[in-house]
Amino acid sequence: MELNICHLYPDILNLYGDRGNIITMKRRLESRGISVNVDECSIGQPLDVDKYDIFFIGGGQDHEQKVIAKDLPSKRDELVKYIERGGVGLAICGGYQLIGQYYETAHGEKIQGLGALPHYTLHQENLARFIGDIEIRNDEFGETYLGFENHNGRTFLGEGEKPLGTVVSGHGNNGEDHSEGAIYKNMFCSYFHGPLLVRNRHLAERLIDTAVKQKESGE
Ligand code: GLN
């Protein structure tokens, strides 16, 4: 078996070693005897989602996010098609904000997102940030996830989205409702840098298990 991973905007959105998420998935798949291709797709490059089994988009600062926001409309139809058919994906921090409806920069400027998922992100006054170690619990999966968060944005989930977990310690999506991250179909989102899948191997296994099963059943 051969799996294809698409890393979106790797040259622009890659904070705190977010690329480690790709390396983790690749290594874990290869240890199962599955070969893995990683393609990169950035600004101005065409995207054909039918080729891919896993998508990844990392985090970035407002400046980089504004640059990406201009390119997103050209990839919108393909990415929405992929997410709606239950394709496996992971979006971190700035990438998480950008696949939602819109987000506000730290200075309050509203930036249009991809609009593929229903969440939206507001800013915090006075450039305040949620920074530090974070622990969350997903009771449905019976799993605990550890990470590091550093964001100004306050994200609020929409219809059809569940949180990745409930905050045990730290701030999470918005510092109010104790949610962290989002799950929509097989699209997973989180503010966790660290990177998420390096520190939380059970979550890495969950993502690749789903992608492998889809590949096996020819979905
Ligand atoms: N600009 C975003 C925020 O601060 C994203 C930051 C990030 O990706 N670390 O909320």
CSV table of C-alpha atoms and ligand atoms in Angstrom, one decimal:
chain,number,residue,atom,x,y,z
A,1,MET,CA,0.0,0.0,0.0
A,2,GLU,CA,1.1,3.6,-0.7
A,3,LEU,CA,-0.4,6.7,1.0
A,4,ASN,CA,-0.2,10.2,-0.2
A,5,ILE,CA,0.1,13.1,2.2
A,6,CYS,CA,-0.4,16.8,1.1
A,7,HIS,CA,1.4,19.4,3.1
A,8,LEU,CA,-0.3,22.8,2.4
A,9,TYR,CA,1.8,25.9,2.5
A,10,PRO,CA,4.8,24.3,4.2
A,11,ASP,CA,7.1,27.2,3.3
A,12,ILE,CA,4.8,29.7,5.0
A,13,LEU,CA,2.9,28.0,7.8
A,14,ASN,CA,5.4,26.0,9.9
A,15,LEU,CA,5.7,27.3,13.5
A,16,TYR,CA,7.4,25.5,16.3
A,17,GLY,CA,8.2,22.5,14.2
A,18,ASP,CA,4.7,21.8,13.0
A,19,ARG,CA,6.3,19.8,10.2
A,20,GLY,CA,7.0,17.1,12.9
A,21,ASN,CA,3.4,16.1,12.5
A,22,ILE,CA,4.1,15.0,8.9
A,23,ILE,CA,7.3,13.2,10.0
A,24,THR,CA,5.4,11.3,12.7
A,25,MET,CA,2.7,10.1,10.4
A,26,LYS,CA,5.2,9.1,7.7
A,27,ARG,CA,7.4,7.2,10.1
A,28,ARG,CA,4.4,5.4,11.8
A,29,LEU,CA,3.0,4.4,8.4
A,30,GLU,CA,6.4,3.2,7.2
A,31,SER,CA,6.8,1.1,10.3
A,32,ARG,CA,3.5,-0.7,9.2
A,33,GLY,CA,5.1,-1.4,5.8
A,34,ILE,CA,3.2,1.3,4.1
A,35,SER,CA,5.1,3.6,1.7
A,36,VAL,CA,4.4,7.3,1.9
A,37,ASN,CA,4.7,10.2,-0.5
A,38,VAL,CA,4.6,13.7,0.8
A,39,ASP,CA,3.7,16.4,-1.7
A,40,GLU,CA,3.9,20.1,-0.9
A,41,CYS,CA,1.3,22.6,-2.2
A,42,SER,CA,1.8,26.3,-1.7
A,43,ILE,CA,0.7,29.7,-3.1
A,44,GLY,CA,-0.3,29.6,-6.8
A,45,GLN,CA,0.1,25.8,-7.1
A,46,PRO,CA,-2.9,23.8,-8.4
A,47,LEU,CA,-4.4,21.2,-6.0
A,48,ASP,CA,-6.1,17.9,-7.0
A,49,VAL,CA,-7.4,16.4,-3.7
A,50,ASP,CA,-8.3,13.1,-5.3
A,51,LYS,CA,-4.7,12.1,-5.1
A,52,TYR,CA,-4.5,12.5,-1.3
A,53,ASP,CA,-5.2,10.4,1.8
A,54,ILE,CA,-4.1,12.9,4.4
A,55,PHE,CA,-3.9,16.7,4.4
A,56,PHE,CA,-1.9,18.8,6.8
A,57,ILE,CA,-1.7,22.6,7.4
A,58,GLY,CA,0.4,24.2,10.1
A,59,GLY,CA,0.5,27.4,12.1
A,60,GLY,CA,1.8,30.9,11.3
A,61,GLN,CA,1.6,34.5,12.4
A,62,ASP,CA,-0.9,37.1,11.2
A,63,HIS,CA,1.4,38.3,8.5
A,64,GLU,CA,1.8,34.8,7.0
A,65,GLN,CA,-1.9,34.1,7.5
A,66,LYS,CA,-2.9,37.2,5.5
A,67,VAL,CA,-0.7,36.1,2.6
A,68,ILE,CA,-2.3,32.6,2.7
A,69,ALA,CA,-5.9,34.0,2.9
A,70,LYS,CA,-5.4,35.5,-0.6
A,71,ASP,CA,-4.6,32.1,-2.1
A,72,LEU,CA,-7.2,30.1,-0.2
A,73,PRO,CA,-10.2,30.9,-2.6
A,74,SER,CA,-8.3,29.1,-5.4
A,75,LYS,CA,-8.2,25.9,-3.4
A,76,ARG,CA,-11.6,26.2,-1.7
A,77,ASP,CA,-13.7,23.9,-3.9
A,78,GLU,CA,-11.1,21.1,-3.8
A,79,LEU,CA,-10.6,21.3,-0.1
A,80,VAL,CA,-14.3,21.5,0.7
A,81,LYS,CA,-14.9,18.4,-1.5
A,82,TYR,CA,-12.1,16.5,0.3
A,83,ILE,CA,-13.3,17.5,3.8
A,84,GLU,CA,-17.0,16.7,3.0
A,85,ARG,CA,-16.2,13.3,1.7
A,86,GLY,CA,-14.6,12.5,5.0
A,87,GLY,CA,-10.9,12.8,4.0
A,88,VAL,CA,-8.4,12.8,6.9
A,89,GLY,CA,-6.8,16.1,7.7
A,90,LEU,CA,-5.0,18.0,10.5
A,91,ALA,CA,-4.9,21.7,10.9
A,92,ILE,CA,-2.8,23.5,13.6
A,93,CYS,CA,-3.3,27.0,15.1
A,94,GLY,CA,-3.1,29.5,12.3
A,95,GLY,CA,-4.1,26.8,9.8
A,96,TYR,CA,-7.0,25.9,12.1
A,97,GLN,CA,-8.2,29.5,12.2
A,98,LEU,CA,-7.9,29.8,8.4
A,99,ILE,CA,-10.0,26.8,7.4
A,100,GLY,CA,-12.9,28.3,9.5
A,101,GLN,CA,-15.2,31.1,8.5
A,102,TYR,CA,-13.0,34.1,9.4
A,103,TYR,CA,-10.5,35.2,12.0
A,104,GLU,CA,-9.4,38.5,13.5
A,105,THR,CA,-5.8,39.4,13.7
A,106,ALA,CA,-4.3,40.5,17.0
A,107,HIS,CA,-5.1,44.1,15.9
A,108,GLY,CA,-8.7,43.2,15.1
A,109,GLU,CA,-8.6,43.1,11.3
A,110,LYS,CA,-11.1,40.6,10.0
A,111,ILE,CA,-9.6,38.1,7.5
A,112,GLN,CA,-11.8,35.8,5.5
A,113,GLY,CA,-11.1,32.1,5.9
A,114,LEU,CA,-11.6,29.1,3.7
A,115,GLY,CA,-15.1,28.7,5.1
A,116,ALA,CA,-14.8,24.9,5.0
A,117,LEU,CA,-15.6,24.5,8.7
A,118,PRO,CA,-18.1,26.5,10.7
A,119,HIS,CA,-15.8,27.9,13.5
A,120,TYR,CA,-14.8,31.5,13.7
A,121,THR,CA,-12.0,33.3,15.6
A,122,LEU,CA,-12.1,36.6,17.4
A,123,HIS,CA,-9.1,38.5,18.8
A,124,GLN,CA,-8.2,39.3,22.4
A,125,GLU,CA,-8.0,42.9,23.5
A,126,ASN,CA,-4.6,44.5,24.2
A,127,LEU,CA,-2.7,41.9,22.2
A,128,ALA,CA,-3.2,39.4,25.0
A,129,ARG,CA,-2.2,35.8,24.3
A,130,PHE,CA,-2.9,32.3,25.6
A,131,ILE,CA,0.6,30.9,26.1
A,132,GLY,CA,1.7,27.8,27.9
A,133,ASP,CA,1.4,24.1,28.4
A,134,ILE,CA,-2.0,22.6,27.9
A,135,GLU,CA,-3.7,19.3,28.7
A,136,ILE,CA,-7.0,18.2,27.4
A,137,ARG,CA,-9.2,15.1,27.7
A,138,ASN,CA,-11.4,13.4,25.0
A,139,ASP,CA,-13.9,11.3,26.9
A,140,GLU,CA,-15.3,9.7,23.8
A,141,PHE,CA,-11.9,8.4,22.8
A,142,GLY,CA,-10.8,7.8,26.4
A,143,GLU,CA,-7.6,9.8,25.6
A,144,THR,CA,-5.6,12.7,27.1
A,145,TYR,CA,-3.5,15.0,24.9
A,146,LEU,CA,-0.6,17.3,25.9
A,147,GLY,CA,0.7,20.3,24.1
A,148,PHE,CA,1.8,23.9,24.0
A,149,GLU,CA,-0.4,26.7,23.0
A,150,ASN,CA,0.5,30.3,21.9
A,151,HIS,CA,-2.3,32.2,20.3
A,152,ASN,CA,-4.1,35.5,20.4
A,153,GLY,CA,-7.2,34.2,18.7
A,154,ARG,CA,-10.3,33.0,20.5
A,155,THR,CA,-12.0,30.3,18.5
A,156,PHE,CA,-15.7,29.4,18.8
A,157,LEU,CA,-17.0,26.1,17.3
A,158,GLY,CA,-20.1,25.9,15.0
A,159,GLU,CA,-22.7,23.3,14.2
A,160,GLY,CA,-21.4,19.9,13.3
A,161,GLU,CA,-18.0,20.5,15.1
A,162,LYS,CA,-17.0,18.8,18.3
A,163,PRO,CA,-14.0,19.8,20.4
A,164,LEU,CA,-10.9,17.7,20.1
A,165,GLY,CA,-11.0,17.7,23.9
A,166,THR,CA,-12.1,19.4,27.1
A,167,VAL,CA,-9.4,21.6,28.8
A,168,VAL,CA,-7.9,20.0,32.0
A,169,SER,CA,-5.3,22.8,32.3
A,170,GLY,CA,-4.5,25.7,30.0
A,171,HIS,CA,-6.8,27.9,27.9
A,172,GLY,CA,-7.9,26.1,24.8
A,173,ASN,CA,-10.1,27.5,22.0
A,174,ASN,CA,-11.2,30.7,23.7
A,175,GLY,CA,-10.6,30.6,27.5
A,176,GLU,CA,-14.3,30.5,28.2
A,177,ASP,CA,-16.0,27.3,27.2
A,178,HIS,CA,-13.2,24.8,28.1
A,179,SER,CA,-13.1,23.4,24.6
A,180,GLU,CA,-9.9,22.8,22.7
A,181,GLY,CA,-9.6,22.2,19.0
A,182,ALA,CA,-12.2,20.8,16.7
A,183,ILE,CA,-13.3,17.6,14.9
A,184,TYR,CA,-15.5,17.8,11.9
A,185,LYS,CA,-16.0,14.5,10.0
A,186,ASN,CA,-12.3,13.3,9.8
A,187,MET,CA,-10.8,16.8,9.9
A,188,PHE,CA,-8.9,17.4,13.2
A,189,CYS,CA,-7.9,20.8,14.4
A,190,SER,CA,-5.9,22.0,17.3
A,191,TYR,CA,-4.0,24.9,18.8
A,192,PHE,CA,-1.3,22.5,20.0
A,193,HIS,CA,2.2,23.0,18.8
A,194,GLY,CA,4.9,20.8,20.1
A,195,PRO,CA,4.2,19.2,17.6
A,196,LEU,CA,0.8,17.6,18.4
A,197,LEU,CA,1.4,14.2,16.9
A,198,VAL,CA,4.9,13.8,18.2
A,199,ARG,CA,3.7,14.2,21.8
A,200,ASN,CA,0.4,12.4,21.3
A,201,ARG,CA,1.1,9.2,19.4
A,202,HIS,CA,-2.4,7.7,20.1
A,203,LEU,CA,-3.9,10.6,18.1
A,204,ALA,CA,-1.3,10.0,15.3
A,205,GLU,CA,-2.5,6.3,15.2
A,206,ARG,CA,-6.1,7.4,15.1
A,207,LEU,CA,-5.5,9.6,12.1
A,208,ILE,CA,-3.4,7.1,10.1
A,209,ASP,CA,-5.8,4.2,11.0
A,210,THR,CA,-8.6,6.1,9.5
A,211,ALA,CA,-6.6,7.0,6.3
A,212,VAL,CA,-5.5,3.4,5.9
A,213,LYS,CA,-9.0,2.0,6.3
A,214,GLN,CA,-10.3,4.4,3.7
A,215,LYS,CA,-7.5,3.4,1.3
A,216,GLU,CA,-8.2,-0.3,1.9
A,217,SER,CA,-11.9,0.2,1.2
A,218,GLY,CA,-11.2,2.3,-1.8
A,219,GLU,CA,-13.2,5.3,-0.5
B,1,GLN,N1,-2.3,34.5,14.5
B,1,GLN,C1,-2.8,33.5,15.3
B,1,GLN,C2,-2.9,33.8,16.7
B,1,GLN,O1,-2.1,34.4,17.4
B,1,GLN,C3,-2.0,32.2,15.0
B,1,GLN,C4,-0.8,31.9,15.9
B,1,GLN,C5,-0.2,30.6,15.6
B,1,GLN,O2,-0.4,29.9,14.6
B,1,GLN,N2,0.7,30.2,16.6
B,1,GLN,O3,-4.0,33.6,17.2
